PDB file of C-alpha atoms in Angstrom:
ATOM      1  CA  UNK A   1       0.000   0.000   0.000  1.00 86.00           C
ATOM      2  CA  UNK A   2       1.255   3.625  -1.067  1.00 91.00           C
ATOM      3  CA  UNK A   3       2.482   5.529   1.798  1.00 92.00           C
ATOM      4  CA  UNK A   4       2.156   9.226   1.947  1.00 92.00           C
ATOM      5  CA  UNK A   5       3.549  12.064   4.923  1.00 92.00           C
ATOM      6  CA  UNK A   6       0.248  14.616   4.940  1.00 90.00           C
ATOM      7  CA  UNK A   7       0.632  18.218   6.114  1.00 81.00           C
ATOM      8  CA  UNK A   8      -2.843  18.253   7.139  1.00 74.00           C
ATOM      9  CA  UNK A   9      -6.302  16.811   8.616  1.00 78.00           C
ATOM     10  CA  UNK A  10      -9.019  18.089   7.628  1.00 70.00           C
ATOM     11  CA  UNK A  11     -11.006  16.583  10.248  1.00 79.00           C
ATOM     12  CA  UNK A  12     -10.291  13.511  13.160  1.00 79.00           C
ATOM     13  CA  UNK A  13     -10.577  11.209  10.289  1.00 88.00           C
ATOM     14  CA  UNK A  14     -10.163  12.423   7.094  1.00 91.00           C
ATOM     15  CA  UNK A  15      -6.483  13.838   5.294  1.00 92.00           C
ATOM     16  CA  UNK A  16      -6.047  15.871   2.544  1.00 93.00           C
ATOM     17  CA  UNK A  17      -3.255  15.680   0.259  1.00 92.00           C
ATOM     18  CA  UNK A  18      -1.996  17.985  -2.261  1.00 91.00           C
ATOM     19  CA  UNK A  19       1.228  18.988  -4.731  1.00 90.00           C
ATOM     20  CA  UNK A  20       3.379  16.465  -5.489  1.00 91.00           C
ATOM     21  CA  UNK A  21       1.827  13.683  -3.354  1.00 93.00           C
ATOM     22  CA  UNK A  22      -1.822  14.162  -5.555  1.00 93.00           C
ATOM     23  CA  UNK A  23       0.184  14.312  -8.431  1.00 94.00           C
ATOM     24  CA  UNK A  24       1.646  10.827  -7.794  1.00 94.00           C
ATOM     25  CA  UNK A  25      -1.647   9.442  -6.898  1.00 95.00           C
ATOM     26  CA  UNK A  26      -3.147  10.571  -9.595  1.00 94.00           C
ATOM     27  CA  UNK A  27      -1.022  10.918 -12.428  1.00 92.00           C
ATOM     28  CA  UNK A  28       1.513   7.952 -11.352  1.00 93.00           C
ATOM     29  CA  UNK A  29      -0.845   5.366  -9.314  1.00 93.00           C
ATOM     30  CA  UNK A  30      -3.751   5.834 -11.442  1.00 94.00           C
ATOM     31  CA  UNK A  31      -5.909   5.492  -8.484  1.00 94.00           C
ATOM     32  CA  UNK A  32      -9.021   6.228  -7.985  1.00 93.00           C
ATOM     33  CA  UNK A  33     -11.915   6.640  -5.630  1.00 95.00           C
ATOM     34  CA  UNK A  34     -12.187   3.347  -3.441  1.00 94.00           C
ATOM     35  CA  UNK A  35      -8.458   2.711  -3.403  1.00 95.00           C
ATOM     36  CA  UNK A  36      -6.136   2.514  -0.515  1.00 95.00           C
ATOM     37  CA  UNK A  37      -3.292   4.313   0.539  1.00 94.00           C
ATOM     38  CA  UNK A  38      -1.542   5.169   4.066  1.00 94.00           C
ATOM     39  CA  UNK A  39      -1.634   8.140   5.459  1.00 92.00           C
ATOM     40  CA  UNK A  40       1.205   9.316   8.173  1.00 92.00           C
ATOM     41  CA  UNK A  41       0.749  13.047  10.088  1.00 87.00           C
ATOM     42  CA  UNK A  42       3.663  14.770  11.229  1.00 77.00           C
ATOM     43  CA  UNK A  43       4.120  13.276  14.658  1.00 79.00           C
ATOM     44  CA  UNK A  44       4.318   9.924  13.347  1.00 81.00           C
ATOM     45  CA  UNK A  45       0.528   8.537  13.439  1.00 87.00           C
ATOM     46  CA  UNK A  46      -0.415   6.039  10.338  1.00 91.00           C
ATOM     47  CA  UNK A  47      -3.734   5.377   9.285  1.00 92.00           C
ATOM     48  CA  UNK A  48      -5.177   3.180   6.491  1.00 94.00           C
ATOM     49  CA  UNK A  49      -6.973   5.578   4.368  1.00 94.00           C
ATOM     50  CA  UNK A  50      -9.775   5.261   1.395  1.00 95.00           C
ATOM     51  CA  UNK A  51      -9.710   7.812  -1.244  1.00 95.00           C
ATOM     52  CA  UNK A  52     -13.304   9.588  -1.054  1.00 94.00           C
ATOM     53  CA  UNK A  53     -12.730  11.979  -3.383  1.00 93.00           C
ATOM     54  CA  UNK A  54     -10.666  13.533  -6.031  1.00 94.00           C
ATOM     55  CA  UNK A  55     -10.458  17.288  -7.499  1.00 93.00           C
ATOM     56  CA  UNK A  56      -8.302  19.593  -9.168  1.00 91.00           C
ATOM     57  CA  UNK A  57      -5.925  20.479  -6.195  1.00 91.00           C
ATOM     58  CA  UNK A  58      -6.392  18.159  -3.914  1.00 91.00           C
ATOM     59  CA  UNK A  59      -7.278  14.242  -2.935  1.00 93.00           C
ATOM     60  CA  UNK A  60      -9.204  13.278   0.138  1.00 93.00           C
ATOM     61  CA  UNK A  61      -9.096  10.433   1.997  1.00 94.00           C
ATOM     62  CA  UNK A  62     -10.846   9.124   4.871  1.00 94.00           C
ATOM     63  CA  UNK A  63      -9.421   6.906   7.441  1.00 93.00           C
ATOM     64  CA  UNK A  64     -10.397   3.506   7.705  1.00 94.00           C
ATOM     65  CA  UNK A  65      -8.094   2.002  10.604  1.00 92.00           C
ATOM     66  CA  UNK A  66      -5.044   4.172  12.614  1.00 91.00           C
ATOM     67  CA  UNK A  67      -2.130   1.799  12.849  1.00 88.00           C
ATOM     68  CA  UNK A  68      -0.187   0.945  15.388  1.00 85.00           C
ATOM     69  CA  UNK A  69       3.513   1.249  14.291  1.00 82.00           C
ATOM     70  CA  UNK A  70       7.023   1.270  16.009  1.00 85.00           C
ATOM     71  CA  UNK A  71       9.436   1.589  12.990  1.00 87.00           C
ATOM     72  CA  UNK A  72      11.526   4.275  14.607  1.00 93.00           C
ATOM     73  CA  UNK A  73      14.700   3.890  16.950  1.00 95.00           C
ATOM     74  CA  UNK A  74      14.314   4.623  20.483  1.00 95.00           C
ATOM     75  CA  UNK A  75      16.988   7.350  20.360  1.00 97.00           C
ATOM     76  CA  UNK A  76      17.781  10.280  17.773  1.00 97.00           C
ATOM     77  CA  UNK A  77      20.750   9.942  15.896  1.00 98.00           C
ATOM     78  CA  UNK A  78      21.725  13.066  13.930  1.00 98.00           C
ATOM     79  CA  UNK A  79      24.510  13.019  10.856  1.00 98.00           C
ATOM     80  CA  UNK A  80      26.937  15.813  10.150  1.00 98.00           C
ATOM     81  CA  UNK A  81      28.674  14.925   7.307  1.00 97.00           C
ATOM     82  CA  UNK A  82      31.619  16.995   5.923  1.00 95.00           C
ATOM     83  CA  UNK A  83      30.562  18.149   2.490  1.00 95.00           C
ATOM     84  CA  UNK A  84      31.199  15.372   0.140  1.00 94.00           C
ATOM     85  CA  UNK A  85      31.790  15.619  -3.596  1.00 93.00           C
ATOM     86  CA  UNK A  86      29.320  14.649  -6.324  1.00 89.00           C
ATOM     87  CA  UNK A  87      26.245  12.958  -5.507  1.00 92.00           C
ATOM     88  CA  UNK A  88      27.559  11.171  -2.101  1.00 96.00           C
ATOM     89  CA  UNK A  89      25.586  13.363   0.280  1.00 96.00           C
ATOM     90  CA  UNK A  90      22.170  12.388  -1.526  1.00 97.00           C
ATOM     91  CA  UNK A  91      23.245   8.823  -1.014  1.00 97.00           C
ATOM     92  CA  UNK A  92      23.979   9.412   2.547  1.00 98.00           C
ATOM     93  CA  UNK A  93      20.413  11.093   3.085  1.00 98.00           C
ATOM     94  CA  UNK A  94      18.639   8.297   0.794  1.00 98.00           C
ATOM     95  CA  UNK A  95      20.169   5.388   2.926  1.00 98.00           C
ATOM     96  CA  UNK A  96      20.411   6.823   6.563  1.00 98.00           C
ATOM     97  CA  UNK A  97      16.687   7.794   6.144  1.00 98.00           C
ATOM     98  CA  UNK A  98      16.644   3.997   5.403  1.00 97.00           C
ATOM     99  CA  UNK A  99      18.484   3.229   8.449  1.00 98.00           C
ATOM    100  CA  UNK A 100      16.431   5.276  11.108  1.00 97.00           C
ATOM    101  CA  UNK A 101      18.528   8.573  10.992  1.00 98.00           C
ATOM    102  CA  UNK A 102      16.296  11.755  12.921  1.00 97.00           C
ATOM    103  CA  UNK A 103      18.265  14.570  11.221  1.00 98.00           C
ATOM    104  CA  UNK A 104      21.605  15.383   9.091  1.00 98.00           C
ATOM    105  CA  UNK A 105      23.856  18.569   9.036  1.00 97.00           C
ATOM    106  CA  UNK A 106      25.927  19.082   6.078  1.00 96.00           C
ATOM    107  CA  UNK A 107      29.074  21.250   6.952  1.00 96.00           C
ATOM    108  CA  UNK A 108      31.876  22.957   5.380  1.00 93.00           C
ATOM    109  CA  UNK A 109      35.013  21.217   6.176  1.00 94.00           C
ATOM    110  CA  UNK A 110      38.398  21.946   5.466  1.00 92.00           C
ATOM    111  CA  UNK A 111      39.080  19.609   2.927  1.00 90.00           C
ATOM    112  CA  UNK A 112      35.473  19.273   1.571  1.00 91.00           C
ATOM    113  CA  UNK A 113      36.073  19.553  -2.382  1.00 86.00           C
ATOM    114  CA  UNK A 114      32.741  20.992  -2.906  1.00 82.00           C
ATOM    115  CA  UNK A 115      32.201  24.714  -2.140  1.00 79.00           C
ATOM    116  CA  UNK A 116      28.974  25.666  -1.010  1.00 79.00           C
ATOM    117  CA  UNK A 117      27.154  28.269  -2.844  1.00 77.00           C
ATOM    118  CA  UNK A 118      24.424  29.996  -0.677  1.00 77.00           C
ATOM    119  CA  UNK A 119      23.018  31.308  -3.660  1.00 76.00           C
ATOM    120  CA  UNK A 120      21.750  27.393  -5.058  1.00 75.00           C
ATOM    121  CA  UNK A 121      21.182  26.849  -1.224  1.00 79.00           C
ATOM    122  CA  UNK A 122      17.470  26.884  -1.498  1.00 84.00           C
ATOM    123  CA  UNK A 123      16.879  24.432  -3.884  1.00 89.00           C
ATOM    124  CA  UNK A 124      19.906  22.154  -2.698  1.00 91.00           C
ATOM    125  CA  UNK A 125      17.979  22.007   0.491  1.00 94.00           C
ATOM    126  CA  UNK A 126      14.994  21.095  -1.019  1.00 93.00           C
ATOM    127  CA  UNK A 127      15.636  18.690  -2.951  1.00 95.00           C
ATOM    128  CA  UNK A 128      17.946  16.851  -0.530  1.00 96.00           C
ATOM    129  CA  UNK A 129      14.847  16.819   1.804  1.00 96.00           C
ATOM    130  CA  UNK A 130      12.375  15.162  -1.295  1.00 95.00           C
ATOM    131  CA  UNK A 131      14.866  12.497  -1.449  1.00 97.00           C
ATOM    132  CA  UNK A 132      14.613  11.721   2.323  1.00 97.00           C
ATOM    133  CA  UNK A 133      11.012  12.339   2.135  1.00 95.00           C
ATOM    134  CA  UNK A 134      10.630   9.638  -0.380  1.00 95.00           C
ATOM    135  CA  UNK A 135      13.320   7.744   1.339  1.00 97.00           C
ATOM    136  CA  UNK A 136      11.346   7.934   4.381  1.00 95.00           C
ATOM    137  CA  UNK A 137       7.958   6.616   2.809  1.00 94.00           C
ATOM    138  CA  UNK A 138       9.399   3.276   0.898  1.00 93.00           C
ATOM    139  CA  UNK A 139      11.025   2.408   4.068  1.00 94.00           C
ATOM    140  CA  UNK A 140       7.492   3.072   6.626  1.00 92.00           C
ATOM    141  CA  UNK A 141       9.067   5.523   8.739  1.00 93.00           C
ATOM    142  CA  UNK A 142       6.844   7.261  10.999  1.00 92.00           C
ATOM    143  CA  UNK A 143       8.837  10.147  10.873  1.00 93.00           C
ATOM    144  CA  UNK A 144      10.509  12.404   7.371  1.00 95.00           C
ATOM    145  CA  UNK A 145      14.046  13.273   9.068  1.00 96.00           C
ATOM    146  CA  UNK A 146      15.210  16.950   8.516  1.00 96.00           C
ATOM    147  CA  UNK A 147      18.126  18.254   6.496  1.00 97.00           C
ATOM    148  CA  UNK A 148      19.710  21.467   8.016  1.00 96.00           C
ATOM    149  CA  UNK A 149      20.919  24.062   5.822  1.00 94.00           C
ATOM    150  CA  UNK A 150      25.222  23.875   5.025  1.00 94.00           C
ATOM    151  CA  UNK A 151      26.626  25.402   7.720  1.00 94.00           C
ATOM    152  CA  UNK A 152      30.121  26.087   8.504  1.00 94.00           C
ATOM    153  CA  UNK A 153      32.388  23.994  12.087  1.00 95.00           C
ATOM    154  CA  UNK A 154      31.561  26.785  14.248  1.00 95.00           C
ATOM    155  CA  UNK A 155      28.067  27.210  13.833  1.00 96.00           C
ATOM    156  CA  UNK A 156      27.680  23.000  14.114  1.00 97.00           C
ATOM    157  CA  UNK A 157      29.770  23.379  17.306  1.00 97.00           C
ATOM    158  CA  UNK A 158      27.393  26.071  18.493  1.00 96.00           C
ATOM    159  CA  UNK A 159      24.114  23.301  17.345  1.00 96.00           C
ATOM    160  CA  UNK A 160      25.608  20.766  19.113  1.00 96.00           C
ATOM    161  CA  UNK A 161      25.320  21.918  22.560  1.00 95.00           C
ATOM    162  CA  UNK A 162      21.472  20.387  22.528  1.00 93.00           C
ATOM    163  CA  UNK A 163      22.717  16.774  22.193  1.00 98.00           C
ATOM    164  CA  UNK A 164      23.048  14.316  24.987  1.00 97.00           C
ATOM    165  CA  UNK A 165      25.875  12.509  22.943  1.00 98.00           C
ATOM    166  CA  UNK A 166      29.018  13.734  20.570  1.00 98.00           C
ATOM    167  CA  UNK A 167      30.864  11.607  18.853  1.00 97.00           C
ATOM    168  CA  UNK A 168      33.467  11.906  15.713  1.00 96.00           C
ATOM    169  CA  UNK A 169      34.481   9.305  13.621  1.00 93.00           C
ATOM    170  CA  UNK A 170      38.082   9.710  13.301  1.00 87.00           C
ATOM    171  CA  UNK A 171      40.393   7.039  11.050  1.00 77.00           C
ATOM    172  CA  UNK A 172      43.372   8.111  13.152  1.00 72.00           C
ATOM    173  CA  UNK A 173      41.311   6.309  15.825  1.00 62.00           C
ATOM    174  CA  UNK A 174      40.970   3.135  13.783  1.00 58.00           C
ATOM    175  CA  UNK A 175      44.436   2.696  12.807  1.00 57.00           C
ATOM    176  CA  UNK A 176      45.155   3.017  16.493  1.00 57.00           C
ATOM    177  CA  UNK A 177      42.933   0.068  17.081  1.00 57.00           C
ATOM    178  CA  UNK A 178      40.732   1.704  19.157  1.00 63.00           C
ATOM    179  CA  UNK A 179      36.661  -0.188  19.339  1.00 65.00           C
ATOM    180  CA  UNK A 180      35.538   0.762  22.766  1.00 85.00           C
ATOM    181  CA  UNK A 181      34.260   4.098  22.941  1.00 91.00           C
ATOM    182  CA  UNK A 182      31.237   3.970  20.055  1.00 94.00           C
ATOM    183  CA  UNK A 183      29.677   0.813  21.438  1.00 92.00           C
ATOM    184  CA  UNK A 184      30.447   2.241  25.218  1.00 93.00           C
ATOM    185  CA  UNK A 185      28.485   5.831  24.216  1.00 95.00           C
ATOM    186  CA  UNK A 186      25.559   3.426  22.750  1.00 95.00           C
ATOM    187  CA  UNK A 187      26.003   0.854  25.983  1.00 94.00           C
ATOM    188  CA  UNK A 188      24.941   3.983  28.404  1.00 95.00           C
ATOM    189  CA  UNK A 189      22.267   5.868  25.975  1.00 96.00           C
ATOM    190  CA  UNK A 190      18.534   5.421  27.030  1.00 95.00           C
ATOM    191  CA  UNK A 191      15.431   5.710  25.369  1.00 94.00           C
ATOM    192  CA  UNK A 192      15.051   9.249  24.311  1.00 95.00           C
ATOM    193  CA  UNK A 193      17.920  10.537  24.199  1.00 97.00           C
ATOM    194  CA  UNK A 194      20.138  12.242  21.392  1.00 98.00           C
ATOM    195  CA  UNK A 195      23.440  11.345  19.604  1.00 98.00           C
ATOM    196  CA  UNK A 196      25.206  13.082  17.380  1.00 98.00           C
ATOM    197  CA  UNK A 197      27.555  11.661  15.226  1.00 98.00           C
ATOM    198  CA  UNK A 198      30.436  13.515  12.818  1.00 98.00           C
ATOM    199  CA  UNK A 199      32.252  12.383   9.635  1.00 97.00           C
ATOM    200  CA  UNK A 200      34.924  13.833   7.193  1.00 95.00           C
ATOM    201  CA  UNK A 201      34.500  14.729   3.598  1.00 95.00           C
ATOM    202  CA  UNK A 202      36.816  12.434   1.795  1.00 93.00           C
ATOM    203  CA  UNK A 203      40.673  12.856   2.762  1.00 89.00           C
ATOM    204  CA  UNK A 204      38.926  13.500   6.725  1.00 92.00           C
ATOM    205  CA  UNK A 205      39.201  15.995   9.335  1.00 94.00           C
ATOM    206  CA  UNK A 206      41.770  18.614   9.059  1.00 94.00           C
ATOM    207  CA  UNK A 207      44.088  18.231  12.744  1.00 93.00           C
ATOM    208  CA  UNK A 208      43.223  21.795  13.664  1.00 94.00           C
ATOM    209  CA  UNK A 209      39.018  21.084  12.990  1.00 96.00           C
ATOM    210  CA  UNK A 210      39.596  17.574  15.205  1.00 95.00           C
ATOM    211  CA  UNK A 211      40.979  19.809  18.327  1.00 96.00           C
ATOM    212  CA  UNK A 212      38.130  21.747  17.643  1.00 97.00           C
ATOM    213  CA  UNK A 213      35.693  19.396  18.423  1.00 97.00           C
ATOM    214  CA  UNK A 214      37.579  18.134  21.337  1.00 96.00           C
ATOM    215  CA  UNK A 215      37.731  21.432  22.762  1.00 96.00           C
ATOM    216  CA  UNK A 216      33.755  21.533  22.534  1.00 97.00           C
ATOM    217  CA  UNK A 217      33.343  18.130  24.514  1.00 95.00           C
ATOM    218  CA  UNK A 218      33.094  15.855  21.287  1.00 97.00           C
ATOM    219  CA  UNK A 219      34.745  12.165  21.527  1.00 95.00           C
ATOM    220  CA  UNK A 220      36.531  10.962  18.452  1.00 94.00           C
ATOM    221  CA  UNK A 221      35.416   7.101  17.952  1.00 93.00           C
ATOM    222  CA  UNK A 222      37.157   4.439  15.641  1.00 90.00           C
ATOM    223  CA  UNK A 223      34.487   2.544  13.618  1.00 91.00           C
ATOM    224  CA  UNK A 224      36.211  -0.720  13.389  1.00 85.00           C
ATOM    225  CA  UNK A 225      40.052  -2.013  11.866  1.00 85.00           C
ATOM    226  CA  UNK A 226      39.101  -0.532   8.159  1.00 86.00           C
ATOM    227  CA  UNK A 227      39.088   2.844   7.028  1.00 87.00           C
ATOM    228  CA  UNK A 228      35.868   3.637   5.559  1.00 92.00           C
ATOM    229  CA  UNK A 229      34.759   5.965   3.119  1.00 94.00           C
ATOM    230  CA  UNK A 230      33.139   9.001   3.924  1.00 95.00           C
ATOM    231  CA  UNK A 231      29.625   7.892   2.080  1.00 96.00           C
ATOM    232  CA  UNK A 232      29.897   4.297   3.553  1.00 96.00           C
ATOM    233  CA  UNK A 233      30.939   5.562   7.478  1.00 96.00           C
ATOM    234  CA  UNK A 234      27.688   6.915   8.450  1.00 97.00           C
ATOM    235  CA  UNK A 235      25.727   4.078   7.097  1.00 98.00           C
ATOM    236  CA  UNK A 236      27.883   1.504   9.086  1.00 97.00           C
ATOM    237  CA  UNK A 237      26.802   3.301  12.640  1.00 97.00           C
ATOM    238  CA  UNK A 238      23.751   3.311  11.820  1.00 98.00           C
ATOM    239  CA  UNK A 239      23.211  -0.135  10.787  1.00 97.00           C
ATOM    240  CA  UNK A 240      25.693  -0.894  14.200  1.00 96.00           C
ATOM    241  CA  UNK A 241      23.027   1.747  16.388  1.00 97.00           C
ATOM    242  CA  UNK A 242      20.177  -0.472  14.892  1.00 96.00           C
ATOM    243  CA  UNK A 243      21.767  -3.899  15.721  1.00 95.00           C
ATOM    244  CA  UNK A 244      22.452  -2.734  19.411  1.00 95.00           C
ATOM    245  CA  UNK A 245      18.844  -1.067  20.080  1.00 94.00           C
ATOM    246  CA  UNK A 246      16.933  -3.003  17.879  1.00 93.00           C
ATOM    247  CA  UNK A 247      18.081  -6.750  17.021  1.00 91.00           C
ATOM    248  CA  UNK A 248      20.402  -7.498  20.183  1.00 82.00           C
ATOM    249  CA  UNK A 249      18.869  -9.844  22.349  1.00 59.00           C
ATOM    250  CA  UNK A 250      19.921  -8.561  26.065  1.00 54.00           C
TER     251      UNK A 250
END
């Protein structure tokens, strides 16, 4: 069944969707009056929903059965990547949306390839949030995660000072061998409460941007013996979070 994030109720039991999300229903479902879809609100509540009706701007649906779902992790994991090059960071929204991510931060690092324009910032923004939007609907989250605007290491620094948790990933800390310290952080995290988690544009950290962080009560982490690109580090912790909190048996 089609799943759909609705901006608005127009009653206790009936949603109205419009834009793009009519569009699809319309123009790539084909459906029609009768069919089903799910319908999510913005706090995470599904319902099974009939379309009733169908005009030029909008469809309405009316809801059939609310559904009791638990696809979310019990604590909110937030990804700053390091502006990557190419089409990496779309990946990285795509996939940790996938994986149960709450919210990512692109930032300007030292080494990041890519300059951000603030000009293109906008649309960048918006269509980074589509593709976690859509991410977020094939894989029944309850929840669309939010992409942050670029910002530069001070101003994540600043953000970061409402997380319970602060971790970097840091390959100096794999060569070294060290494992402890990620699986610790996880090992003492309860329900609720709020990690966030750092990576490198490709070539890493600058030394200067690492004492940074360390300064500002971040932890660097090693993510296991092999170095790991800056697309594929991200998606191992949060396969590893959802292992621990999910799958484990305790």
């Amino acid at each position: 069944m089609q799943r759909y994030f609705v901006k608005q109720r127009a009653n206790e039991n009936r949603f109205v969707i419009d834009g793009d999300d009519r569009h699809h229903i319309i123009k790539v479902m084909r459906m029609e009056i009768g069919d089903k879809i799910i319908c999510v609100e913005s706090e995470g509540q599904a319902a099974v929903c009939e379309i009733a009706k169908i005009t030029d701007e909008q469809v309405v649906a009316d809801v059939v059965q609310w559904k009791d779902e638990k696809s979310e992790l019990p604590i909110s994991i937030t990804i700053a990547s390091g502006l990557p090059k190419g089409d990496k960071l779309e990946w990285i929204i795509q996939k940790g949306t996938e994986l149960g991510a709450h919210q990512f931060i692109p930032f300007a690092a030292r080494r990041s390839v890519v300059k951000w324009d603030d000009k293109k910032a906008g649309k960048k923004v918006e269509r980074w949030q589509k593709i976690a939007k859509e991410a977020a609907e094939q894989s029944h989250r309850g929840i669309v995660p939010e992409i942050i605007s670029p910002m530069n290491i001070k101003a994540l620094i600043e953000k970061s000072k409402n997380f319970h948790y602060k971790l970097v990933a840091f390959e100096e800390e794999s060569r070294s061998g060290e494992t402890s310290i990620f699986s610790a952080t996880l090992q003492k995290m309860k329900p609720g409460e709020s990690l966030l988690l750092v990576f490198g544009p490709e070539g890493g950290l600058a030394e200067d941007e690492v004492l940074l962080l360390q300064e500002n009560d971040f932890t660097l982490c090693g993510l296991g013996p092999r170095i790991l690109r800056t697309e594929t580090a991200p998606l191992y912790a949060l396969a590893a979070i959802s292992y621990h909190f999910e799958l484990m048996r305790r």
